Amino acid sequence: MSKVALITGITGQDGAYLAEYLIKKGYQVHGIKRRSSMFNTERIDHLYQDPHEVNRNLILHYGDLTDSLNLTRIIGEIQPDEIYNLAAMSHVKVSFDTPEYTANADGLGVLRILEAVRLLKLTEKTRIYQASTSELYGLVQEVPQKETTPFYPRSPYAVAKLYGYWITVNYREAYGMHASNGILFNHESPLRGETFVTRKVTRAVARIALGIQQKVYMGNLSSKRDWGHAKDYVRAMYLILQQDEPSDYVIATGITTTIRDFIRLAFQEIGLEAEFKGEGVDEIACLSAVNESVFNQKIGEAYLESIRKRIGETLVGVDPQYFRPTEVDLLLGDATKARTILSWEPRYSLLDLIQDMMLSDVKLMKKESYLKKGGYQILNYFE
Ligand code: NAP
Ligand code: F7E
């Protein structure tokens, strides 16, 4: 009998990678998908199986973390061995605009799942993974951050996730449930949502190289993040649920980088040098040099002449609309516990990650090149 997993947030970045990972391990994977007015399964379409097939290993259910009746019914029907609760309103900046919804989905949503498992008398059978976050450390009280570092959340998102973290610990202690938190630091990939900083940058750099976009506007360039690859991080989620004892784990690379340096590295990946000057809202980055052989190899000789003409021009500017009311300035994780107990190690370096994302976005933007200049401004509106 194959194991049965339920993934909430299966249409998101992590849900897609985790579904693929578990299917390869022989699991039957069930996913909860919100109803939307358009298809939103692009990240998992390669795993799709016709509902008329027998012995499917991917089955989707309509549902929502704000609907406890729906969650209880689905969990009761599936009787999962493992639940990975990845669904969330996951954008920190947007959580300042939608604080009540964020609290409901990211905070109470966790309680709804734990309570459903308890009421359905599945506490012995079902193991639960809660997608906790390095945002809990917020105004950091210690560098690097580990499992014992005190939390200091700095956004409605992080405050909602704080509730999710502690209600998971509480159900573990009160009812003996196998419920664990993965305190995951930022992880990215070609599947990352377009409005998170790394993907915004790799998309923009690709479009600038191809002449579709002139310039990109960013927020705080000085904050630092410990970025890993989502593929490495979903492996950690799985390992956490395979342990005999439930526990909470920091998952991080142990290297932190500014947004500014991430941008510099993304341009370098395709042979362009971006030179930063100025400060605060007046900071800009100009194109200072082109490494022609790298550019030709990664982008194509057809685009060389037009990028050469742009040397000295501004490619990056700052727009305060992307600043957050309260910022998380520095995240740097210490994953010693995961390395020791789970034998987990990241396989991707930051440069590997940037290479993967740039390769994918250059390919994608070449396809999207029918988009007229200015189209990007509409797409960028919510970034
Ligand atoms: P993501 O790409 O934004 O995906 C979020 C998923 O949650 C999507 O499938 C989304 O569905 C779904 N969702 C949102 N609200 C929902 C609701 N009310 N009911 C049901 N589903 C809902 O996020 P991710 O990067 O994969 O992250 C996965 C989880 O890890 C999230 O909980 C996030 O907060 C947490 N986390 C992420 C990171 C990171 O760096 N990526 C780090 C630490 C923790 P739609 O497709 O319909 O929008
Ligand atoms: O911002 C700065 C921004 O939106 C990173 C989520 O997955 O990871 C993610 O949250 C940093 C911040 O991710 C822009 O101010 C500058 O300092 O990519 P982000 P996040 O807020 O760290 C954690 C671990 C999660 O749990 C969350 O779910 O980049 N920044 N300029 C910008 N950020 C964005 N989005 N856009 C900019 O233009």
CSV table of C-alpha atoms and ligand atoms in Angstrom, one decimal:
chain,number,residue,atom,x,y,z
A,1,MET,CA,0.0,0.0,0.0
A,2,SER,CA,1.4,3.4,-0.9
A,3,LYS,CA,1.5,6.2,1.6
A,4,VAL,CA,-1.1,8.9,1.2
A,5,ALA,CA,-0.1,12.6,1.6
A,6,LEU,CA,-2.3,15.7,1.6
A,7,ILE,CA,-0.7,18.9,0.4
A,8,THR,CA,-2.4,22.2,1.0
A,9,GLY,CA,-1.0,24.9,-1.3
A,10,ILE,CA,-0.2,22.3,-4.0
A,11,THR,CA,-0.5,25.0,-6.7
A,12,GLY,CA,2.3,27.1,-5.1
A,13,GLN,CA,6.0,26.9,-5.6
A,14,ASP,CA,6.7,24.4,-2.7
A,15,GLY,CA,3.5,22.4,-3.3
A,16,ALA,CA,4.5,21.7,-6.9
A,17,TYR,CA,8.0,20.5,-6.0
A,18,LEU,CA,6.8,18.5,-3.0
A,19,ALA,CA,4.1,16.8,-5.0
A,20,GLU,CA,6.6,15.8,-7.7
A,21,TYR,CA,9.1,14.6,-5.0
A,22,LEU,CA,6.4,12.5,-3.1
A,23,ILE,CA,5.0,11.0,-6.3
A,24,LYS,CA,8.5,9.8,-7.3
A,25,LYS,CA,8.7,8.2,-3.8
A,26,GLY,CA,5.5,6.2,-4.6
A,27,TYR,CA,3.0,8.3,-2.6
A,28,GLN,CA,-0.5,8.9,-3.6
A,29,VAL,CA,-0.7,12.7,-3.4
A,30,HIS,CA,-3.9,14.7,-2.7
A,31,GLY,CA,-3.9,18.4,-3.1
A,32,ILE,CA,-6.2,21.2,-2.0
A,33,LYS,CA,-6.8,23.8,-4.7
A,34,ARG,CA,-8.7,27.0,-4.4
A,35,ARG,CA,-11.4,27.7,-6.9
A,36,SER,CA,-10.3,30.5,-9.2
A,37,SER,CA,-11.8,32.0,-12.3
A,38,MET,CA,-8.9,30.7,-14.5
A,39,PHE,CA,-6.8,27.6,-14.4
A,40,ASN,CA,-4.1,28.1,-11.8
A,41,THR,CA,-2.4,24.6,-11.9
A,42,GLU,CA,0.4,25.6,-14.3
A,43,ARG,CA,3.1,24.5,-11.8
A,44,ILE,CA,1.7,21.0,-11.5
A,45,ASP,CA,0.3,20.4,-15.0
A,46,HIS,CA,3.1,18.1,-15.8
A,47,LEU,CA,1.9,15.8,-13.0
A,48,TYR,CA,-1.8,15.9,-14.2
A,49,GLN,CA,-3.6,12.6,-14.7
A,50,ASP,CA,-7.0,12.2,-16.3
A,51,PRO,CA,-9.7,11.7,-13.5
A,52,HIS,CA,-10.9,8.6,-15.4
A,53,GLU,CA,-7.6,6.8,-15.0
A,54,VAL,CA,-7.4,4.1,-12.3
A,55,ASN,CA,-4.8,4.2,-9.6
A,56,ARG,CA,-4.0,7.9,-10.0
A,57,ASN,CA,-1.2,9.2,-7.9
A,58,LEU,CA,-2.3,12.9,-8.0
A,59,ILE,CA,-5.8,13.9,-7.0
A,60,LEU,CA,-7.0,17.5,-6.5
A,61,HIS,CA,-9.8,18.7,-4.3
A,62,TYR,CA,-11.4,22.1,-4.1
A,63,GLY,CA,-10.9,23.6,-0.8
A,64,ASP,CA,-9.8,26.6,1.3
A,65,LEU,CA,-7.9,27.0,4.5
A,66,THR,CA,-10.6,29.4,5.7
A,67,ASP,CA,-13.3,26.7,5.5
A,68,SER,CA,-13.1,24.2,8.3
A,69,LEU,CA,-16.1,22.1,7.1
A,70,ASN,CA,-14.4,21.6,3.8
A,71,LEU,CA,-11.0,20.7,5.4
A,72,THR,CA,-12.6,18.3,7.8
A,73,ARG,CA,-14.5,16.5,5.1
A,74,ILE,CA,-11.4,16.1,2.8
A,75,ILE,CA,-9.2,14.9,5.6
A,76,GLY,CA,-11.9,12.5,6.7
A,77,GLU,CA,-12.3,11.1,3.2
A,78,ILE,CA,-8.6,10.8,2.4
A,79,GLN,CA,-7.3,9.6,5.9
A,80,PRO,CA,-3.8,10.8,5.0
A,81,ASP,CA,-0.6,9.4,6.5
A,82,GLU,CA,1.0,12.8,6.2
A,83,ILE,CA,-0.4,16.4,5.8
A,84,TYR,CA,1.9,19.1,4.5
A,85,ASN,CA,0.2,22.5,5.3
A,86,LEU,CA,1.8,24.8,2.8
A,87,ALA,CA,-1.2,26.9,1.9
A,88,ALA,CA,-0.9,30.5,2.9
A,89,MET,CA,-1.2,34.1,1.9
A,90,SER,CA,2.6,34.1,1.7
A,91,HIS,CA,3.5,37.7,0.5
A,92,VAL,CA,4.9,39.8,3.4
A,93,LYS,CA,4.2,43.2,1.8
A,94,VAL,CA,0.6,42.2,0.8
A,95,SER,CA,-0.1,41.1,4.4
A,96,PHE,CA,0.0,44.7,5.4
A,97,ASP,CA,-2.9,45.3,2.9
A,98,THR,CA,-4.9,42.2,3.9
A,99,PRO,CA,-4.1,41.6,7.6
A,100,GLU,CA,-7.4,40.1,8.6
A,101,TYR,CA,-7.5,37.6,5.7
A,102,THR,CA,-3.8,36.7,6.4
A,103,ALA,CA,-4.6,36.0,10.1
A,104,ASN,CA,-7.5,33.8,9.1
A,105,ALA,CA,-5.7,31.7,6.4
A,106,ASP,CA,-2.2,31.6,7.8
A,107,GLY,CA,-3.0,31.5,11.5
A,108,LEU,CA,-6.5,30.0,12.1
A,109,GLY,CA,-6.0,27.8,9.0
A,110,VAL,CA,-3.4,25.8,10.9
A,111,LEU,CA,-5.8,25.3,13.8
A,112,ARG,CA,-8.5,24.1,11.4
A,113,ILE,CA,-6.2,21.3,10.1
A,114,LEU,CA,-4.9,20.2,13.6
A,115,GLU,CA,-8.4,20.2,15.0
A,116,ALA,CA,-9.8,18.3,12.1
A,117,VAL,CA,-7.2,15.6,12.6
A,118,ARG,CA,-8.0,15.5,16.3
A,119,LEU,CA,-11.8,15.4,15.9
A,120,LEU,CA,-11.5,12.7,13.2
A,121,LYS,CA,-9.4,10.6,15.6
A,122,LEU,CA,-6.5,10.5,13.3
A,123,THR,CA,-3.9,11.7,15.8
A,124,GLU,CA,-2.1,8.3,15.9
A,125,LYS,CA,-2.1,7.9,12.1
A,126,THR,CA,-1.6,11.4,10.6
A,127,ARG,CA,1.7,13.3,10.8
A,128,ILE,CA,1.5,17.0,10.2
A,129,TYR,CA,4.1,19.4,8.7
A,130,GLN,CA,3.5,23.1,9.3
A,131,ALA,CA,5.2,25.6,7.0
A,132,SER,CA,6.7,28.0,9.5
A,133,THR,CA,9.1,30.7,8.4
A,134,SER,CA,12.3,32.7,9.2
A,135,GLU,CA,10.0,35.8,9.2
A,136,LEU,CA,9.2,34.7,12.8
A,137,TYR,CA,12.7,36.1,13.7
A,138,GLY,CA,11.8,39.5,12.2
A,139,LEU,CA,13.7,42.0,14.3
A,140,VAL,CA,16.4,39.4,14.9
A,141,GLN,CA,17.4,38.8,18.5
A,142,GLU,CA,20.5,36.7,17.7
A,143,VAL,CA,22.7,36.1,14.6
A,144,PRO,CA,22.6,33.4,13.2
A,145,GLN,CA,19.0,32.4,14.0
A,146,LYS,CA,18.4,28.8,15.3
A,147,GLU,CA,15.5,26.9,16.8
A,148,THR,CA,16.1,28.5,20.3
A,149,THR,CA,16.3,32.1,19.0
A,150,PRO,CA,13.4,34.2,20.3
A,151,PHE,CA,10.8,35.3,17.8
A,152,TYR,CA,10.0,39.0,17.0
A,153,PRO,CA,7.6,39.1,14.0
A,154,ARG,CA,7.5,42.3,12.0
A,155,SER,CA,4.4,41.9,9.7
A,156,PRO,CA,0.8,40.7,9.8
A,157,TYR,CA,2.1,37.6,7.9
A,158,ALA,CA,4.7,36.8,10.5
A,159,VAL,CA,2.3,37.4,13.4
A,160,ALA,CA,-0.2,35.0,11.8
A,161,LYS,CA,2.6,32.5,11.2
A,162,LEU,CA,3.6,32.9,14.9
A,163,TYR,CA,0.1,31.6,15.9
A,164,GLY,CA,0.5,28.7,13.4
A,165,TYR,CA,3.9,27.8,14.9
A,166,TRP,CA,2.7,27.8,18.5
A,167,ILE,CA,-0.7,26.0,17.9
A,168,THR,CA,1.3,23.3,16.2
A,169,VAL,CA,3.6,23.0,19.2
A,170,ASN,CA,0.6,23.1,21.5
A,171,TYR,CA,-1.3,20.2,19.7
A,172,ARG,CA,1.9,18.2,19.8
A,173,GLU,CA,2.3,18.6,23.5
A,174,ALA,CA,-1.4,18.5,24.4
A,175,TYR,CA,-2.5,15.6,22.3
A,176,GLY,CA,0.7,13.8,21.5
A,177,MET,CA,0.3,14.5,17.8
A,178,HIS,CA,3.2,14.0,15.4
A,179,ALA,CA,3.1,17.7,14.4
A,180,SER,CA,6.3,19.6,13.4
A,181,ASN,CA,7.4,23.0,12.3
A,182,GLY,CA,9.9,23.6,9.5
A,183,ILE,CA,11.3,27.1,10.1
A,184,LEU,CA,12.3,27.6,6.5
A,185,PHE,CA,14.4,30.5,5.4
A,186,ASN,CA,13.8,32.0,2.0
A,187,HIS,CA,13.8,29.5,-0.8
A,188,GLU,CA,13.4,30.3,-4.5
A,189,SER,CA,13.4,28.6,-7.9
A,190,PRO,CA,12.1,29.1,-11.4
A,191,LEU,CA,8.7,28.4,-10.0
A,192,ARG,CA,8.9,31.3,-7.5
A,193,GLY,CA,5.9,33.7,-7.6
A,194,GLU,CA,6.7,36.7,-9.9
A,195,THR,CA,6.3,39.3,-7.1
A,196,PHE,CA,9.0,37.9,-4.7
A,197,VAL,CA,12.3,39.8,-5.0
A,198,THR,CA,14.4,37.1,-6.6
A,199,ARG,CA,12.0,36.2,-9.3
A,200,LYS,CA,11.2,39.9,-9.9
A,201,VAL,CA,14.9,40.4,-10.5
A,202,THR,CA,15.5,37.4,-12.7
A,203,ARG,CA,12.5,38.2,-14.9
A,204,ALA,CA,13.6,41.9,-15.2
A,205,VAL,CA,17.2,41.1,-15.9
A,206,ALA,CA,16.1,38.6,-18.7
A,207,ARG,CA,13.8,41.2,-20.2
A,208,ILE,CA,16.4,44.0,-20.0
A,209,ALA,CA,18.9,41.8,-21.8
A,210,LEU,CA,16.3,41.0,-24.5
A,211,GLY,CA,15.4,44.7,-24.9
A,212,ILE,CA,11.8,44.2,-23.8
A,213,GLN,CA,12.2,46.2,-20.6
A,214,GLN,CA,14.3,49.4,-20.0
A,215,LYS,CA,14.6,49.5,-16.2
A,216,VAL,CA,13.4,47.9,-13.0
A,217,TYR,CA,12.2,49.6,-9.8
A,218,MET,CA,13.0,48.0,-6.5
A,219,GLY,CA,12.4,48.5,-2.8
A,220,ASN,CA,15.0,48.2,0.0
A,221,LEU,CA,18.2,47.1,-1.6
A,222,SER,CA,20.1,46.7,1.7
A,223,SER,CA,18.1,43.9,3.4
A,224,LYS,CA,19.8,40.5,3.6
A,225,ARG,CA,18.3,37.1,3.0
A,226,ASP,CA,19.6,33.5,3.4
A,227,TRP,CA,18.4,32.1,0.0
A,228,GLY,CA,18.3,28.4,-0.8
A,229,HIS,CA,16.7,26.4,-3.6
A,230,ALA,CA,13.1,25.2,-3.1
A,231,LYS,CA,14.0,21.7,-4.4
A,232,ASP,CA,16.4,21.3,-1.4
A,233,TYR,CA,13.8,22.6,1.0
A,234,VAL,CA,10.9,20.3,0.1
A,235,ARG,CA,13.3,17.4,0.7
A,236,ALA,CA,13.7,18.7,4.3
A,237,MET,CA,9.9,18.8,4.7
A,238,TYR,CA,9.7,15.1,3.8
A,239,LEU,CA,12.6,14.2,6.1
A,240,ILE,CA,11.0,16.1,9.1
A,241,LEU,CA,7.9,13.8,8.8
A,242,GLN,CA,10.0,10.6,8.6
A,243,GLN,CA,11.5,11.1,12.1
A,244,ASP,CA,10.2,9.0,14.9
A,245,GLU,CA,9.8,12.0,17.1
A,246,PRO,CA,8.1,15.3,16.0
A,247,SER,CA,10.2,18.4,16.4
A,248,ASP,CA,10.9,21.9,14.9
A,249,TYR,CA,13.8,22.5,12.5
A,250,VAL,CA,15.5,25.5,11.0
A,251,ILE,CA,16.3,24.9,7.3
A,252,ALA,CA,18.8,27.4,5.9
A,253,THR,CA,22.0,27.6,3.9
A,254,GLY,CA,24.0,29.7,6.5
A,255,ILE,CA,24.9,32.3,3.9
A,256,THR,CA,23.3,35.8,3.7
A,257,THR,CA,23.3,38.2,0.7
A,258,THR,CA,21.9,41.7,0.1
A,259,ILE,CA,19.3,42.3,-2.5
A,260,ARG,CA,21.8,44.6,-4.2
A,261,ASP,CA,24.3,41.7,-4.5
A,262,PHE,CA,21.6,39.3,-5.8
A,263,ILE,CA,20.8,41.8,-8.6
A,264,ARG,CA,24.5,42.2,-9.4
A,265,LEU,CA,24.9,38.4,-9.6
A,266,ALA,CA,21.9,38.0,-11.8
A,267,PHE,CA,23.2,40.5,-14.3
A,268,GLN,CA,26.7,38.9,-14.1
A,269,GLU,CA,25.2,35.5,-14.8
A,270,ILE,CA,24.4,36.7,-18.4
A,271,GLY,CA,27.6,38.8,-18.8
A,272,LEU,CA,26.4,42.2,-17.7
A,273,GLU,CA,28.0,44.4,-15.0
A,274,ALA,CA,25.7,46.5,-13.0
A,275,GLU,CA,27.4,49.3,-11.0
A,276,PHE,CA,25.5,50.7,-8.0
A,277,LYS,CA,25.8,54.4,-7.0
A,278,GLY,CA,23.9,56.8,-4.8
A,279,GLU,CA,22.0,56.2,-1.6
A,280,GLY,CA,18.4,55.5,-0.4
A,281,VAL,CA,15.7,56.4,-2.9
A,282,ASP,CA,18.4,58.0,-5.1
A,283,GLU,CA,20.3,54.7,-5.5
A,284,ILE,CA,20.6,53.4,-9.1
A,285,ALA,CA,22.5,50.8,-11.0
A,286,CYS,CA,24.0,51.5,-14.4
A,287,LEU,CA,25.3,49.1,-17.0
A,288,SER,CA,29.1,49.5,-16.8
A,289,ALA,CA,30.4,46.7,-19.0
A,290,VAL,CA,29.4,43.7,-21.2
A,291,ASN,CA,31.2,40.4,-21.2
A,292,GLU,CA,30.4,39.7,-24.8
A,293,SER,CA,31.3,36.0,-24.9
A,294,VAL,CA,29.1,35.2,-21.9
A,295,PHE,CA,26.3,37.4,-23.2
A,296,ASN,CA,26.4,35.8,-26.6
A,297,GLN,CA,26.3,32.3,-25.0
A,298,LYS,CA,23.5,33.0,-22.5
A,299,ILE,CA,21.4,35.5,-24.4
A,300,GLY,CA,22.4,35.4,-28.1
A,301,GLU,CA,24.5,37.4,-30.5
A,302,ALA,CA,21.4,38.9,-32.0
A,303,TYR,CA,20.8,41.0,-28.9
A,304,LEU,CA,24.5,42.2,-28.4
A,305,GLU,CA,24.4,45.4,-30.4
A,306,SER,CA,21.4,46.8,-28.6
A,307,ILE,CA,22.8,46.0,-25.1
A,308,ARG,CA,26.2,47.5,-26.1
A,309,LYS,CA,24.4,50.8,-26.8
A,310,ARG,CA,23.0,50.8,-23.3
A,311,ILE,CA,26.4,51.0,-21.5
A,312,GLY,CA,26.2,53.9,-19.0
A,313,GLU,CA,22.4,53.8,-18.8
A,314,THR,CA,20.4,53.2,-15.7
A,315,LEU,CA,19.0,49.7,-15.4
A,316,VAL,CA,17.8,49.7,-11.7
A,317,GLY,CA,16.1,52.4,-9.7
A,318,VAL,CA,14.4,52.6,-6.3
A,319,ASP,CA,10.6,53.2,-5.8
A,320,PRO,CA,9.5,53.7,-2.1
A,321,GLN,CA,6.1,52.0,-2.9
A,322,TYR,CA,8.0,48.7,-2.5
A,323,PHE,CA,9.2,49.6,1.1
A,324,ARG,CA,7.5,47.8,3.9
A,325,PRO,CA,6.1,49.6,7.0
A,326,THR,CA,8.4,47.4,9.2
A,327,GLU,CA,11.3,45.6,7.5
A,328,VAL,CA,13.2,42.5,8.3
A,329,ASP,CA,16.8,43.6,7.8
A,330,LEU,CA,18.8,40.5,8.2
A,331,LEU,CA,18.1,36.8,8.1
A,332,LEU,CA,20.8,34.2,8.5
A,333,GLY,CA,20.0,30.7,9.6
A,334,ASP,CA,21.9,28.0,11.5
A,335,ALA,CA,20.6,24.6,10.3
A,336,THR,CA,23.0,22.5,12.5
A,337,LYS,CA,20.0,20.6,14.0
A,338,ALA,CA,18.7,19.6,10.6
A,339,ARG,CA,22.2,18.7,9.4
A,340,THR,CA,22.8,16.5,12.4
A,341,ILE,CA,19.4,14.8,12.9
A,342,LEU,CA,18.0,14.8,9.4
A,343,SER,CA,21.3,14.5,7.6
A,344,TRP,CA,20.0,17.4,5.4
A,345,GLU,CA,22.4,19.5,3.4
A,346,PRO,CA,21.6,22.0,0.7
A,347,ARG,CA,22.8,20.8,-2.8
A,348,TYR,CA,22.3,24.1,-4.6
A,349,SER,CA,24.6,27.1,-3.9
A,350,LEU,CA,23.3,30.7,-4.5
A,351,LEU,CA,25.1,30.8,-7.8
A,352,ASP,CA,23.5,27.5,-8.9
A,353,LEU,CA,20.1,29.0,-7.9
A,354,ILE,CA,20.7,32.2,-9.9
A,355,GLN,CA,21.8,30.1,-12.9
A,356,ASP,CA,18.7,27.9,-12.7
A,357,MET,CA,16.4,30.9,-12.4
A,358,MET,CA,18.1,33.0,-15.2
A,359,LEU,CA,18.2,30.1,-17.6
A,360,SER,CA,14.5,29.5,-17.1
A,361,ASP,CA,13.4,33.2,-17.3
A,362,VAL,CA,15.5,33.9,-20.4
A,363,LYS,CA,13.8,31.0,-22.1
A,364,LEU,CA,10.4,32.2,-20.9
A,365,MET,CA,10.9,35.8,-21.9
A,366,LYS,CA,12.0,34.8,-25.4
A,367,LYS,CA,8.6,33.2,-25.7
A,368,GLU,CA,6.9,36.3,-24.2
A,369,SER,CA,8.8,38.6,-26.4
A,370,TYR,CA,5.6,39.5,-28.3
A,371,LEU,CA,4.8,41.7,-25.3
A,372,LYS,CA,5.1,45.3,-26.2
A,373,LYS,CA,7.2,47.8,-24.3
A,374,GLY,CA,5.0,49.1,-21.5
A,375,GLY,CA,3.3,45.8,-21.1
A,376,TYR,CA,5.8,45.1,-18.4
A,377,GLN,CA,4.7,48.1,-16.4
A,378,ILE,CA,1.2,46.6,-16.0
A,379,LEU,CA,2.7,43.3,-15.0
A,380,ASN,CA,5.0,45.0,-12.6
A,381,TYR,CA,2.2,47.0,-10.9
A,382,PHE,CA,1.9,44.7,-8.0
A,383,GLU,CA,5.5,43.7,-7.6
B,1,NAP,P1,3.2,30.3,-2.7
B,1,NAP,O1,3.9,30.0,-3.9
B,1,NAP,O2,2.7,31.6,-2.5
B,1,NAP,O3,2.0,29.2,-2.6
B,1,NAP,C1,1.0,29.4,-1.6
B,1,NAP,C2,-0.1,28.3,-1.9
B,1,NAP,O4,-1.1,28.5,-0.9
B,1,NAP,C3,-0.7,28.4,-3.3
B,1,NAP,O5,-1.0,27.1,-3.7
B,1,NAP,C4,-2.0,29.2,-3.0
B,1,NAP,O6,-3.0,28.9,-3.9
B,1,NAP,C5,-2.4,28.5,-1.6
B,1,NAP,N1,-3.3,29.3,-0.8
B,1,NAP,C6,-3.2,30.6,-0.5
B,1,NAP,N2,-4.3,30.9,0.3
B,1,NAP,C7,-5.0,29.8,0.4
B,1,NAP,C8,-6.3,29.5,1.1
B,1,NAP,N3,-6.9,30.5,1.8
B,1,NAP,N4,-6.7,28.3,1.0
B,1,NAP,C9,-6.1,27.3,0.3
B,1,NAP,N5,-4.9,27.6,-0.3
B,1,NAP,C10,-4.4,28.8,-0.3
B,1,NAP,O7,4.1,29.9,-1.4
B,1,NAP,P2,5.4,29.0,-1.3
B,1,NAP,O8,6.6,29.8,-1.5
B,1,NAP,O9,5.2,27.8,-2.0
B,1,NAP,O10,5.4,28.7,0.3
B,1,NAP,C11,4.7,27.6,0.8
B,1,NAP,C12,4.5,27.8,2.3
B,1,NAP,O11,5.7,28.0,3.0
B,1,NAP,C13,3.7,29.0,2.6
B,1,NAP,O12,2.9,28.7,3.8
B,1,NAP,C14,4.7,30.1,3.0
B,1,NAP,O13,4.1,31.0,3.8
B,1,NAP,C15,5.7,29.2,3.6
B,1,NAP,N6,7.1,29.7,3.5
B,1,NAP,C16,7.7,30.0,2.3
B,1,NAP,C17,9.0,30.3,2.3
B,1,NAP,C18,9.7,30.7,1.0
B,1,NAP,O14,10.7,31.3,1.0
B,1,NAP,N7,9.1,30.3,-0.2
B,1,NAP,C19,9.8,30.3,3.4
B,1,NAP,C20,9.2,30.0,4.6
B,1,NAP,C21,7.9,29.6,4.7
B,1,NAP,P3,-3.2,29.8,-5.2
B,1,NAP,O15,-2.3,29.1,-6.2
B,1,NAP,O16,-4.7,29.6,-5.5
B,1,NAP,O17,-2.8,31.2,-4.9
B,2,F7E,O1,11.4,40.1,0.0
B,2,F7E,C1,13.2,43.3,-0.3
B,2,F7E,C2,12.1,43.2,0.7
B,2,F7E,O2,9.2,39.5,-0.9
B,2,F7E,C3,12.8,39.9,0.3
B,2,F7E,C4,8.1,34.8,1.5
B,2,F7E,O3,8.3,33.6,0.8
B,2,F7E,O4,10.3,34.6,2.5
B,2,F7E,C5,9.5,35.4,1.7
B,2,F7E,O5,9.3,36.7,2.3
B,2,F7E,C6,13.4,41.2,0.7
B,2,F7E,C7,12.6,42.1,1.6
B,2,F7E,O6,10.5,37.8,0.5
B,2,F7E,C8,11.8,44.5,-3.4
B,2,F7E,O7,11.9,44.4,1.3
B,2,F7E,C9,13.5,44.9,-2.2
B,2,F7E,O8,13.5,42.7,2.5
B,2,F7E,O9,11.2,38.2,-1.8
B,2,F7E,P1,10.5,38.9,-0.7
B,2,F7E,P2,10.3,37.9,2.1
B,2,F7E,O10,9.5,39.2,2.5
B,2,F7E,O11,11.6,37.7,2.7
B,2,F7E,C10,9.8,34.3,3.8
B,2,F7E,C11,10.8,33.4,4.5
B,2,F7E,C12,8.4,33.8,3.8
B,2,F7E,O12,8.1,33.1,4.7
B,2,F7E,C13,7.5,34.5,2.9
B,2,F7E,O13,6.3,33.7,2.7
B,2,F7E,O14,13.6,41.9,-0.5
B,2,F7E,N1,12.8,43.9,-1.6
B,2,F7E,N2,12.9,45.3,-3.3
B,2,F7E,C14,11.8,43.6,-2.3
B,2,F7E,N3,10.9,42.6,-2.2
B,2,F7E,C15,9.9,42.5,-3.2
B,2,F7E,N4,9.0,41.5,-3.1
B,2,F7E,N5,9.9,43.4,-4.2
B,2,F7E,C16,10.8,44.4,-4.4
B,2,F7E,O15,10.7,45.1,-5.4
